[in-house]
PDB file of C-alpha atoms in Angstrom:
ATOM      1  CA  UNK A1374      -6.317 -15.041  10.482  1.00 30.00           C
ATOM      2  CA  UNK A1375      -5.086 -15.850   7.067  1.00 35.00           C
ATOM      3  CA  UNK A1376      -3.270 -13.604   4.953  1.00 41.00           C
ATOM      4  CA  UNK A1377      -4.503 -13.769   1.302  1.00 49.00           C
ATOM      5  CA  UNK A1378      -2.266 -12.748  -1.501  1.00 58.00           C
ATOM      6  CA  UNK A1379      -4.021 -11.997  -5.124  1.00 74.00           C
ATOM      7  CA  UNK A1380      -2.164 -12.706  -8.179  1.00 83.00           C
ATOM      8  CA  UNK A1381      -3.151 -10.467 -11.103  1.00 88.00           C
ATOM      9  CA  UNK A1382      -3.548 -11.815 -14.239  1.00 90.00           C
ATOM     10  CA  UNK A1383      -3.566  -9.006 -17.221  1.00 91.00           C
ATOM     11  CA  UNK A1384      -3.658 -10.491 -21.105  1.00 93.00           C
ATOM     12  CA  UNK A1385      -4.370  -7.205 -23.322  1.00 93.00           C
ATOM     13  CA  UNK A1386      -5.750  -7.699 -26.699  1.00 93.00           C
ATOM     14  CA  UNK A1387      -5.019  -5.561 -30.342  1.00 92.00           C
ATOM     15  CA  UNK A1388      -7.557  -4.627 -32.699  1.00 90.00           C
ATOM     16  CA  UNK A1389      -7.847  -8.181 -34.004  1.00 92.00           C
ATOM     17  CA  UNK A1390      -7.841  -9.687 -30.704  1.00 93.00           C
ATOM     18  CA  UNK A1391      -4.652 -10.923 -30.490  1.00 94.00           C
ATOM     19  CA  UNK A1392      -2.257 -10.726 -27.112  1.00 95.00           C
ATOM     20  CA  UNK A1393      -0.158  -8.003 -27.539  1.00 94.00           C
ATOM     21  CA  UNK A1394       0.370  -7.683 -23.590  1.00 95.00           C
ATOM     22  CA  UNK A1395       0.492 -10.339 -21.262  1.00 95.00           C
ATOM     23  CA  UNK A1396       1.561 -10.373 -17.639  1.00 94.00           C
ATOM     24  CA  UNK A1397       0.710 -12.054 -14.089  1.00 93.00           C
ATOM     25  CA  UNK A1398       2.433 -11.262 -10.873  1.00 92.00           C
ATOM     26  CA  UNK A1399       1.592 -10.748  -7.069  1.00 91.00           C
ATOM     27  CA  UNK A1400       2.738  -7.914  -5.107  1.00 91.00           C
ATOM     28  CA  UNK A1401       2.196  -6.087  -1.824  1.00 91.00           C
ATOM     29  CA  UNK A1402       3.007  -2.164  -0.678  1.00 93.00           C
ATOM     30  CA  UNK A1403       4.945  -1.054   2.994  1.00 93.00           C
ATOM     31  CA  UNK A1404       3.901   1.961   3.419  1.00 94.00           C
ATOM     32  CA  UNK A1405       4.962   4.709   5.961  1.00 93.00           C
ATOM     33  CA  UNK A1406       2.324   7.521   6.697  1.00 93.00           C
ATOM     34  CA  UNK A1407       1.484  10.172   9.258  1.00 92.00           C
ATOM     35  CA  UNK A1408      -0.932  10.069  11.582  1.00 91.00           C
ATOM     36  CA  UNK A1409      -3.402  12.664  13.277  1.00 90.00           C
ATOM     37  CA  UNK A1410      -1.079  13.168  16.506  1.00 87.00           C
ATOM     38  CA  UNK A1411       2.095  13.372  14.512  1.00 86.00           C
ATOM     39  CA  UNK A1412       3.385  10.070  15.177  1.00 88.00           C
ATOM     40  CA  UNK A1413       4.301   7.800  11.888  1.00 90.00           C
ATOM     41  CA  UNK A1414       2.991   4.704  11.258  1.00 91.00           C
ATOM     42  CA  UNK A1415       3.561   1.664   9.235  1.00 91.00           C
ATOM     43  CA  UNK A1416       0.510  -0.530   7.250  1.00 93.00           C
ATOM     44  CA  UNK A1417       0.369  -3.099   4.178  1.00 92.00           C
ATOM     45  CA  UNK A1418      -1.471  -2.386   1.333  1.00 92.00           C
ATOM     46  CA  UNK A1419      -2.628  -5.937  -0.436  1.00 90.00           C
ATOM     47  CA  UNK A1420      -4.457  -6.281  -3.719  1.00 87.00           C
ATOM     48  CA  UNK A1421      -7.796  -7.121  -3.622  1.00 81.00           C
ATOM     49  CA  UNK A1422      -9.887  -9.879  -4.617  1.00 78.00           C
ATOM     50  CA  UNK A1423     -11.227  -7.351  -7.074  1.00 84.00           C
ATOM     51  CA  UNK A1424      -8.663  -5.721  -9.853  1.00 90.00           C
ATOM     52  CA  UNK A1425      -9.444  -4.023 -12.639  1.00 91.00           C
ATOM     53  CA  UNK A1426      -7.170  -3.245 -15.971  1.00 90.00           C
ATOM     54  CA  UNK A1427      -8.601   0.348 -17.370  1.00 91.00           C
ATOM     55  CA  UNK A1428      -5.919   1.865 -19.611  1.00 91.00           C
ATOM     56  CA  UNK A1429      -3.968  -0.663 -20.294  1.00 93.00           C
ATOM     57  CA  UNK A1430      -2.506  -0.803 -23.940  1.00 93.00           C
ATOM     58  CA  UNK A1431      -0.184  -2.709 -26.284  1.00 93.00           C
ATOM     59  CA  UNK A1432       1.806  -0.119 -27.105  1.00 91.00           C
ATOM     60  CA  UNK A1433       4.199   0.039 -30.692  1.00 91.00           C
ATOM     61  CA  UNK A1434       7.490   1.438 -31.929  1.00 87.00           C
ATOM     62  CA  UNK A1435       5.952   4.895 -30.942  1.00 89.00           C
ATOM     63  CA  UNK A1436       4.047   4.737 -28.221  1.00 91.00           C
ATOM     64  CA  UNK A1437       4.751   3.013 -24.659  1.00 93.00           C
ATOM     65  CA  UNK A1438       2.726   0.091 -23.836  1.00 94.00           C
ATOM     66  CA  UNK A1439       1.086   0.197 -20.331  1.00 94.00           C
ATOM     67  CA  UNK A1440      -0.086  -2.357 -17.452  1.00 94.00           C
ATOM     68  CA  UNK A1441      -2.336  -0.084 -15.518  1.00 94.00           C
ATOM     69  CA  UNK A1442      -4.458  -2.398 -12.577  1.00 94.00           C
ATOM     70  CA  UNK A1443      -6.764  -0.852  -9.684  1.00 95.00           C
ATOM     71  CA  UNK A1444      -8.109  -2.224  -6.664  1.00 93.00           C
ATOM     72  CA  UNK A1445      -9.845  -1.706  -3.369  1.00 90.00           C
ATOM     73  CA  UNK A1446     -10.414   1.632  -2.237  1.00 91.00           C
ATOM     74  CA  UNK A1447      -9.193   4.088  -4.829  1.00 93.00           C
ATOM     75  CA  UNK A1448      -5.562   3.003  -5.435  1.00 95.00           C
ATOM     76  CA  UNK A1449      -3.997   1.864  -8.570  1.00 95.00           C
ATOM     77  CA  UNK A1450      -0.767   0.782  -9.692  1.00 95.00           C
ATOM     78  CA  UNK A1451       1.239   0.653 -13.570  1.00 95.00           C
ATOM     79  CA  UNK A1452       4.213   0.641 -15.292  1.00 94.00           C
ATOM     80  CA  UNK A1453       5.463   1.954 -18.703  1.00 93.00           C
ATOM     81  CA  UNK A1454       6.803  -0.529 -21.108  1.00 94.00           C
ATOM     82  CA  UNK A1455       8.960   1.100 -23.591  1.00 93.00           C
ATOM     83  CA  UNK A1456      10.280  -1.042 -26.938  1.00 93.00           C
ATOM     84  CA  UNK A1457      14.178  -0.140 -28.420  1.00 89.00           C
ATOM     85  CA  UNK A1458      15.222  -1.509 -31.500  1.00 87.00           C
ATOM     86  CA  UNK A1459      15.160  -5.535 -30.418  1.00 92.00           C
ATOM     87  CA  UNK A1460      13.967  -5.265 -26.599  1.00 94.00           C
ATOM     88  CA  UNK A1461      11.526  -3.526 -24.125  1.00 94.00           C
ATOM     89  CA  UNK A1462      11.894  -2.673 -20.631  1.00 92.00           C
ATOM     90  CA  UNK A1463      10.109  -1.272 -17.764  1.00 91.00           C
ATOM     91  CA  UNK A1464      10.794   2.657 -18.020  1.00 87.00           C
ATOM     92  CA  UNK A1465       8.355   4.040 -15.233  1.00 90.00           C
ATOM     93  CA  UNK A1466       6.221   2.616 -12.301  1.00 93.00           C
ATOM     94  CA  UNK A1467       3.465   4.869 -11.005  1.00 94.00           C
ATOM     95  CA  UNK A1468       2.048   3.758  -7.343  1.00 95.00           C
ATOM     96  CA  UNK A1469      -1.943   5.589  -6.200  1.00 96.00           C
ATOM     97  CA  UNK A1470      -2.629   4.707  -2.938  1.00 96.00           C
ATOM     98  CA  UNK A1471      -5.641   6.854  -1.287  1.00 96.00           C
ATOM     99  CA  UNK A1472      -5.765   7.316   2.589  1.00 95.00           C
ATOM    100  CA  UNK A1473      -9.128   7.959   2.391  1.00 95.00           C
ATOM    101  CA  UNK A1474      -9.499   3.934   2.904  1.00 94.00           C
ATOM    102  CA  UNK A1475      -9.506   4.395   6.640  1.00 93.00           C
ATOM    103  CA  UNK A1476      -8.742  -0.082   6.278  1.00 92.00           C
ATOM    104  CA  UNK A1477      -5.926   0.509   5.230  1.00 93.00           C
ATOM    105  CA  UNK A1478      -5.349   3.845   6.955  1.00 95.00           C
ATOM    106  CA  UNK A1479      -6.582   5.087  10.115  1.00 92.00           C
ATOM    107  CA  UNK A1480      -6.417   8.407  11.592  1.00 90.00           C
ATOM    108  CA  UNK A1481      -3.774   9.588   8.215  1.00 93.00           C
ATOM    109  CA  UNK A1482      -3.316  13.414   8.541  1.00 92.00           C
ATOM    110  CA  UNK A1483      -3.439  13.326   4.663  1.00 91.00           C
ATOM    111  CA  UNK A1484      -6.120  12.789   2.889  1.00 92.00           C
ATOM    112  CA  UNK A1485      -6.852  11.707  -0.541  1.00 93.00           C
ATOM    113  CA  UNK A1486      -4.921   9.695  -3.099  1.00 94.00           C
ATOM    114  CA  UNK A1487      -0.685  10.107  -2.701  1.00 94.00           C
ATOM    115  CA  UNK A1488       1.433   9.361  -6.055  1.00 94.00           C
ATOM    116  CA  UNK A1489       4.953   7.698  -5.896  1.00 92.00           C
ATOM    117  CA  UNK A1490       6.797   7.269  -9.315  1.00 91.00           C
ATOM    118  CA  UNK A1491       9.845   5.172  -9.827  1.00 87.00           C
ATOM    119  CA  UNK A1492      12.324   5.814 -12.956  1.00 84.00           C
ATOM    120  CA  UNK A1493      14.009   2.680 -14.698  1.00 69.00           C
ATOM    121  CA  UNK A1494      12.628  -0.547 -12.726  1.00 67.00           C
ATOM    122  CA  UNK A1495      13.708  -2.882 -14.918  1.00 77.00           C
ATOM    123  CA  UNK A1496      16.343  -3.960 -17.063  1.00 84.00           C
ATOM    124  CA  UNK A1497      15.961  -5.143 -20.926  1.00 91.00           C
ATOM    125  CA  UNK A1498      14.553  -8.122 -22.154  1.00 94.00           C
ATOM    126  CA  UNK A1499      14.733  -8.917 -25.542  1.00 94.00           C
ATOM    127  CA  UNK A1500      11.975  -9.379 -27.835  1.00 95.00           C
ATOM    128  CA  UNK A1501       9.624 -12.800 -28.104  1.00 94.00           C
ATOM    129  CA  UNK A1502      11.062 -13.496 -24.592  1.00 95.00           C
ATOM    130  CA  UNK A1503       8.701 -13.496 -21.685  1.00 95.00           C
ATOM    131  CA  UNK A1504      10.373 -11.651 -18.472  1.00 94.00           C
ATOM    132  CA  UNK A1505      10.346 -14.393 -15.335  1.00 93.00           C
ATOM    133  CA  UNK A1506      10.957 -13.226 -11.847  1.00 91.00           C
ATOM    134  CA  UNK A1507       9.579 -16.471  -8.864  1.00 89.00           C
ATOM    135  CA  UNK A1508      12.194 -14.617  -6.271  1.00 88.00           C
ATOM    136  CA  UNK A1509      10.907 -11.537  -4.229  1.00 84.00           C
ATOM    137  CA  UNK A1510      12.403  -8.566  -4.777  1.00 83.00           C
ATOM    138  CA  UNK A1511      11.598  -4.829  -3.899  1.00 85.00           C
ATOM    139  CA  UNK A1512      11.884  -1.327  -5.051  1.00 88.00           C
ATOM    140  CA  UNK A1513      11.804   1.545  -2.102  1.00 87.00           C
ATOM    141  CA  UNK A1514      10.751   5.133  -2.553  1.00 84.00           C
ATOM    142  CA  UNK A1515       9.236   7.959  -0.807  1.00 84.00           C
ATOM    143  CA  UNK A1516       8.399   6.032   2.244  1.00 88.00           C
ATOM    144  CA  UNK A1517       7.334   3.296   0.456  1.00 92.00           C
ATOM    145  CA  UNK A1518       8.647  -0.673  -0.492  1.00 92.00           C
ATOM    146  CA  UNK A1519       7.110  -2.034  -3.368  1.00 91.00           C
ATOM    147  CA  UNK A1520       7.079  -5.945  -2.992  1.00 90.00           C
ATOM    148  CA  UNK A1521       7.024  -8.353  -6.105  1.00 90.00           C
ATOM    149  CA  UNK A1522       7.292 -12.192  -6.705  1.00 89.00           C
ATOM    150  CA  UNK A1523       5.784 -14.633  -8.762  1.00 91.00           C
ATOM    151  CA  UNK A1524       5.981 -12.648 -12.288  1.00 93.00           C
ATOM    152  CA  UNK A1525       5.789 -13.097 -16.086  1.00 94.00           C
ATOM    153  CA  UNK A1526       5.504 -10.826 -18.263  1.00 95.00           C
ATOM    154  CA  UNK A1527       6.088 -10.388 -21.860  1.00 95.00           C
ATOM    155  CA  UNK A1528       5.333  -7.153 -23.558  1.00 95.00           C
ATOM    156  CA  UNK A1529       4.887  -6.469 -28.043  1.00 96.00           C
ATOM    157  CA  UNK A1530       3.898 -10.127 -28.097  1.00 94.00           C
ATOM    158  CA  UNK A1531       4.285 -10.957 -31.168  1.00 90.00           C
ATOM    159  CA  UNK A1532       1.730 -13.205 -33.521  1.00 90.00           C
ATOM    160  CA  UNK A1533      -0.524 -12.912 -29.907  1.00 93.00           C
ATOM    161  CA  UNK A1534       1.361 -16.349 -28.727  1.00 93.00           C
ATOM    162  CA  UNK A1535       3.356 -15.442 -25.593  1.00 94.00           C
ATOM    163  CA  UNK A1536       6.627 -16.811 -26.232  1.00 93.00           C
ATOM    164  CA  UNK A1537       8.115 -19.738 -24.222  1.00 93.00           C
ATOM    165  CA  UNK A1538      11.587 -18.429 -23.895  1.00 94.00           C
ATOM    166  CA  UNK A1539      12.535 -16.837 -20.910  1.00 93.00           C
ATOM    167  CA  UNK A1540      14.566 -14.234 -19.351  1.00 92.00           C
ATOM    168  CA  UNK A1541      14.684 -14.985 -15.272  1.00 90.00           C
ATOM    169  CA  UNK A1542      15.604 -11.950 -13.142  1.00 87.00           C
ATOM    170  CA  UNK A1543      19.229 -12.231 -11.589  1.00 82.00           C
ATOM    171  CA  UNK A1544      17.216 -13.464  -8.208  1.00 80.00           C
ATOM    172  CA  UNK A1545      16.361 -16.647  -9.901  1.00 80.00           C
ATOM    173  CA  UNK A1546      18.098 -20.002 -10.626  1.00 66.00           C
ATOM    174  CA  UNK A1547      17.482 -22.356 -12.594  1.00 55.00           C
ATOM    175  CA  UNK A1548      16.311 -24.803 -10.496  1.00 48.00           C
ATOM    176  CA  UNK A1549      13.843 -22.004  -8.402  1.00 42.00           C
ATOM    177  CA  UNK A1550      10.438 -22.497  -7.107  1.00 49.00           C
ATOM    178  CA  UNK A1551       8.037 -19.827  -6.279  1.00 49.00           C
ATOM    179  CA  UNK A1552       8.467 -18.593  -3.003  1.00 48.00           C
ATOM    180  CA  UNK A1553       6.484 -17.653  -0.297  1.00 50.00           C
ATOM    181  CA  UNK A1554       4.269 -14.775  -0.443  1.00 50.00           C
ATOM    182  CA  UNK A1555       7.269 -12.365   1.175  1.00 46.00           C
ATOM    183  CA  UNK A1556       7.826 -10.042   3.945  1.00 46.00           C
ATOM    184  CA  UNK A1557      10.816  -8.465   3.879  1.00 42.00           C
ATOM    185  CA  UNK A1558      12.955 -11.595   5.383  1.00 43.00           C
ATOM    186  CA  UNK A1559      12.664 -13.483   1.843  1.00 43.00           C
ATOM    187  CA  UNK A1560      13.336 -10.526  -0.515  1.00 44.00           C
ATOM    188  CA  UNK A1561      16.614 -12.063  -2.354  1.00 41.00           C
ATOM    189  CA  UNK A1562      19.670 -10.074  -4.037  1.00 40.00           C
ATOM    190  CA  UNK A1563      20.710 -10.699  -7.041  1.00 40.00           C
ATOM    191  CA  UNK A1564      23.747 -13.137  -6.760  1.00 43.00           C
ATOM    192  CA  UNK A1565      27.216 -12.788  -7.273  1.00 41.00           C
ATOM    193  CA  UNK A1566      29.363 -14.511  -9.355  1.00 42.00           C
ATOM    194  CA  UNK A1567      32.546 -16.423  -8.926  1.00 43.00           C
ATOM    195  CA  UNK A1568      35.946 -15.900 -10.148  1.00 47.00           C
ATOM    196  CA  UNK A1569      38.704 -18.044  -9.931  1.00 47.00           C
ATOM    197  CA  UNK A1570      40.886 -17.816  -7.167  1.00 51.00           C
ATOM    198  CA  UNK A1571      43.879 -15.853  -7.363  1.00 49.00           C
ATOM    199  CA  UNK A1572      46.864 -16.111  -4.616  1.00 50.00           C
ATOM    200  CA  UNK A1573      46.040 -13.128  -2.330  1.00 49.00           C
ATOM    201  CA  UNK A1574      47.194 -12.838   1.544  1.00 51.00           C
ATOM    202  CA  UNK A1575      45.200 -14.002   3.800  1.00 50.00           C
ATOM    203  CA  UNK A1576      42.742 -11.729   5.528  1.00 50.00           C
ATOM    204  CA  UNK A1577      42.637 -10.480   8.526  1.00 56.00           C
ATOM    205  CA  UNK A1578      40.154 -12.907  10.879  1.00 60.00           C
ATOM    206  CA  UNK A1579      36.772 -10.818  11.885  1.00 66.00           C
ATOM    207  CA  UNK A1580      35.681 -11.605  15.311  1.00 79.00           C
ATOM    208  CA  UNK A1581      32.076 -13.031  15.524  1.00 85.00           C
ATOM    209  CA  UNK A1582      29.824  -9.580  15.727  1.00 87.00           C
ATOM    210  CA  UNK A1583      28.254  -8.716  19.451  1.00 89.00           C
ATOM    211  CA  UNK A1584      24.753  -9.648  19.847  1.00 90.00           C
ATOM    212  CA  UNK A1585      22.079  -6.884  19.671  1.00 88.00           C
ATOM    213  CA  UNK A1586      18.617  -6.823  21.579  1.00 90.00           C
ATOM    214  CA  UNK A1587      16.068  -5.497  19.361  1.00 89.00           C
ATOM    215  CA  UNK A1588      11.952  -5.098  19.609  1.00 88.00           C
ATOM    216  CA  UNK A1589       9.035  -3.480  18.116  1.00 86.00           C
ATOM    217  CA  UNK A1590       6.229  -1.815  20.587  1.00 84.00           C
ATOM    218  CA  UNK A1591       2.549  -1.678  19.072  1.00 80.00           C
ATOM    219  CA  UNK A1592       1.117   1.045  21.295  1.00 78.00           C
ATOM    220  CA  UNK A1593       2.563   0.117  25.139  1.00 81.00           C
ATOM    221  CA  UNK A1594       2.820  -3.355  24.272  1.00 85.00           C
ATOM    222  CA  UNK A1595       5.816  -4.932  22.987  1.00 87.00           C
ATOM    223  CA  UNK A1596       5.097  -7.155  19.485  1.00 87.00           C
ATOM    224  CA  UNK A1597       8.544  -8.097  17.940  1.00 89.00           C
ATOM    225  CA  UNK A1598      11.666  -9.531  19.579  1.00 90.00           C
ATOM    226  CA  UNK A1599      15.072 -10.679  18.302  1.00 91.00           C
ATOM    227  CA  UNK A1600      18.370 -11.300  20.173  1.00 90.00           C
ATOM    228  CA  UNK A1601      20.885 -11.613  17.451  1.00 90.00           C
ATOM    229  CA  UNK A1602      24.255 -10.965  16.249  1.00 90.00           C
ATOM    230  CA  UNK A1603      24.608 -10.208  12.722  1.00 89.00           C
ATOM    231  CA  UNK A1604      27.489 -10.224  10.250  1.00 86.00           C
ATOM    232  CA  UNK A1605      27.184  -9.795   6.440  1.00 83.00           C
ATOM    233  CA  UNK A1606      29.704 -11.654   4.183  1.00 79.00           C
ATOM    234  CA  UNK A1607      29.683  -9.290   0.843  1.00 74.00           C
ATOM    235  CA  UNK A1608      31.116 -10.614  -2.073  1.00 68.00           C
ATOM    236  CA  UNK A1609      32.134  -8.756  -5.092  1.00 63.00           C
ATOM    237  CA  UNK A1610      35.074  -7.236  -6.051  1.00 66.00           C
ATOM    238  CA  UNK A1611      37.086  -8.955  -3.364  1.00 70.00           C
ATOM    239  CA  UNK A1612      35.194 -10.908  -0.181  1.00 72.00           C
ATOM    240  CA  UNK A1613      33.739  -8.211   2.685  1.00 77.00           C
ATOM    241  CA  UNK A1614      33.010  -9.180   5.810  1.00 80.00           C
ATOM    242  CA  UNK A1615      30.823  -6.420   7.741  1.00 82.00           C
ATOM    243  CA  UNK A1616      29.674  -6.738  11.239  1.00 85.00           C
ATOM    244  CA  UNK A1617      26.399  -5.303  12.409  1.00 87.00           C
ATOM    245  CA  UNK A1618      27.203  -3.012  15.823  1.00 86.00           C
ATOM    246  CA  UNK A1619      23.969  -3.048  17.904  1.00 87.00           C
ATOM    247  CA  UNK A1620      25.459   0.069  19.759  1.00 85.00           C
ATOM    248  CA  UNK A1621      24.664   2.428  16.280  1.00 84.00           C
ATOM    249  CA  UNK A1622      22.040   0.400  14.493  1.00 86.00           C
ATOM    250  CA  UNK A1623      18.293   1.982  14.588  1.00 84.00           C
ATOM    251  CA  UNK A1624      15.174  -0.895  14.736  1.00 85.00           C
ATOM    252  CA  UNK A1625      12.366   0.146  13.284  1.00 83.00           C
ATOM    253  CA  UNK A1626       9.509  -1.575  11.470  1.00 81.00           C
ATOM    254  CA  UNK A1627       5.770  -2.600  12.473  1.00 82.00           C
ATOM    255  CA  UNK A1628       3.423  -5.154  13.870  1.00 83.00           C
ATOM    256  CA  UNK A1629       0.023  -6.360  12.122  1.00 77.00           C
ATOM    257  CA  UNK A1630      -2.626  -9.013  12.841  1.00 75.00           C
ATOM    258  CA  UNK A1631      -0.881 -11.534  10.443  1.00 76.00           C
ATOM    259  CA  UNK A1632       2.448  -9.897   9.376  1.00 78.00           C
ATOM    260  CA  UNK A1633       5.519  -7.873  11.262  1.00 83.00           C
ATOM    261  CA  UNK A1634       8.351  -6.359  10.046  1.00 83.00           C
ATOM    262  CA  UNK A1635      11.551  -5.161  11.673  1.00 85.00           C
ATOM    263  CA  UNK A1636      13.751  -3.092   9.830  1.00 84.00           C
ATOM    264  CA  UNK A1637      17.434  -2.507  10.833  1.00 85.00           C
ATOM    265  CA  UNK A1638      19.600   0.404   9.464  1.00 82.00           C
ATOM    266  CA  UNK A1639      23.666   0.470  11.042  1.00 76.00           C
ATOM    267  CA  UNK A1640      24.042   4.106  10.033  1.00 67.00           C
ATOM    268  CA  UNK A1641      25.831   2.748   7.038  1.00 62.00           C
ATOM    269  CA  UNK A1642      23.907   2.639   4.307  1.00 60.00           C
ATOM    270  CA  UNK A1643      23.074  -0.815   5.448  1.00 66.00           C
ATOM    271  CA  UNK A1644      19.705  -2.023   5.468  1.00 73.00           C
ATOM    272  CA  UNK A1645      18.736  -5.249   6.728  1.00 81.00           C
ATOM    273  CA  UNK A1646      14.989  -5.933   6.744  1.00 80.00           C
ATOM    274  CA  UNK A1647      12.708  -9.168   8.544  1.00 85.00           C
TER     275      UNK A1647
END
């Protein structure tokens, strides 16, 4: 089967009708959960054909503004936009989901809806600039990785025309083109920039990193393979080259009817995700 990704469109009006609020975006929820037997299992929570904007306000000097959406079964999604002096920023998201949609679901020990909040998303964007992100990128908390591409958004709009300067999300480049709709493997980090060269002795070589045997099992049956040797170059304040060691690295992840994930974590605070 397909999978089909919704975009959601939200354009909130003032008192006179005007767009104060405007935003459209696509995004997608991993989410980790506990089953009946104990065991924990991975799903994908996608936005509906269906979404709703209840409680969503413009917001002022005051008061936050808010981009609250809800779709299928009892789960919701927002975030707080907060205005300072000449710019606004995202200050809180607030994720619903309810495991009561047995879709989405099955056999969860828990029941009922499950809030995750997330401090400081975003970073500032002045005024009478609309926010731009094509790139995916994604937020993790609480056993949960909230997924995001394709966005715009401009919050205090000001004379209701959404403005037609933009702010693009370190992800982007100039030249970018909406992605794919993501899993994991296209999520991009923000890149780096480059200094001039300075003399500096040469480092030491790294060999080429071993190669690791990985895979994914949905019940008995094996779903996800990958034979691979990994090395990360890293650079910031000088160049890092980092080699994966299949010997200490975890897989973990999940298999669906249309997507699969495998997530690999060295030990080291190093997360690599496809």
């Amino acid at each position: 089967g397909f999978f089909q990704s919704y975009a959601v469109e939200v354009d909130i009006k003032d008192a006179s009708n005007a767009t104060c609020l405007y935003a459209n975006w696509m995004m997608r929820f991993l989410i980790t959960y506990e089953s009946n037997n104990g065991d924990y299992k991975n799903t994908t929570l996608n936005l509906s054909s269906n979404v709703t904007h209840n409680g969503s306000i413009c917001g002022n000097d005051t008061q936050a503004a808010l981009v609250a959406v809800q779709f299928g079964d009892g789960h919701s999604w927002s975030i707080n936009v907060t205005k300072n002096n000449e710019t606004y920023q995202g200050d809180f998201i607030t994720l619903t989901y309810n495991t009561n949609d047995t879709t989405v679901f099955p056999d969860a020990k828990r029941k009922g809806p499950v809030t995750v909040l997330l401090k400081d998303p975003s970073p500032p964007v002045q005024l009478n600039t609309v926010y731009v992100c094509h790139n995916s990128y994604l937020i993790e908390a609480e056993n949960t990785t909230q997924i995001f591409w394709n966005v715009t958004m401009q919050a205090f709009v000001q004379n209701g025309t959404v403005s037609k300067k933009e702010s693009r999300c370190s992800a982007d480049t100039p030249t970018s083109a909406p992605s794919v709709p993501p899993t994991i493997a296209n999520v991009t980090s923000a890149p780096t920039t480059t200094l001039s060269p300075t003399p500096t002795t040469a480092p030491k070589p790294v060999e080429n990193p071993d190669t690791g045997n990985y895979s994914l099992k949905s019940g008995n049956k094996t779903c996800f393979l990958a034979t691979v040797g990994l090395q990360l170059n890293v650079s910031q304040d000088k160049p890092l080259l980092i080699n994966i060691n299949p010997k200490t690295t975890i897989a973990d992840g999940a298999c669906g009817n249309t997507t699969a994930t495998l997530k690999l974590n060295d030990g080291n605070s190093t997360l690599i995700g496809f």
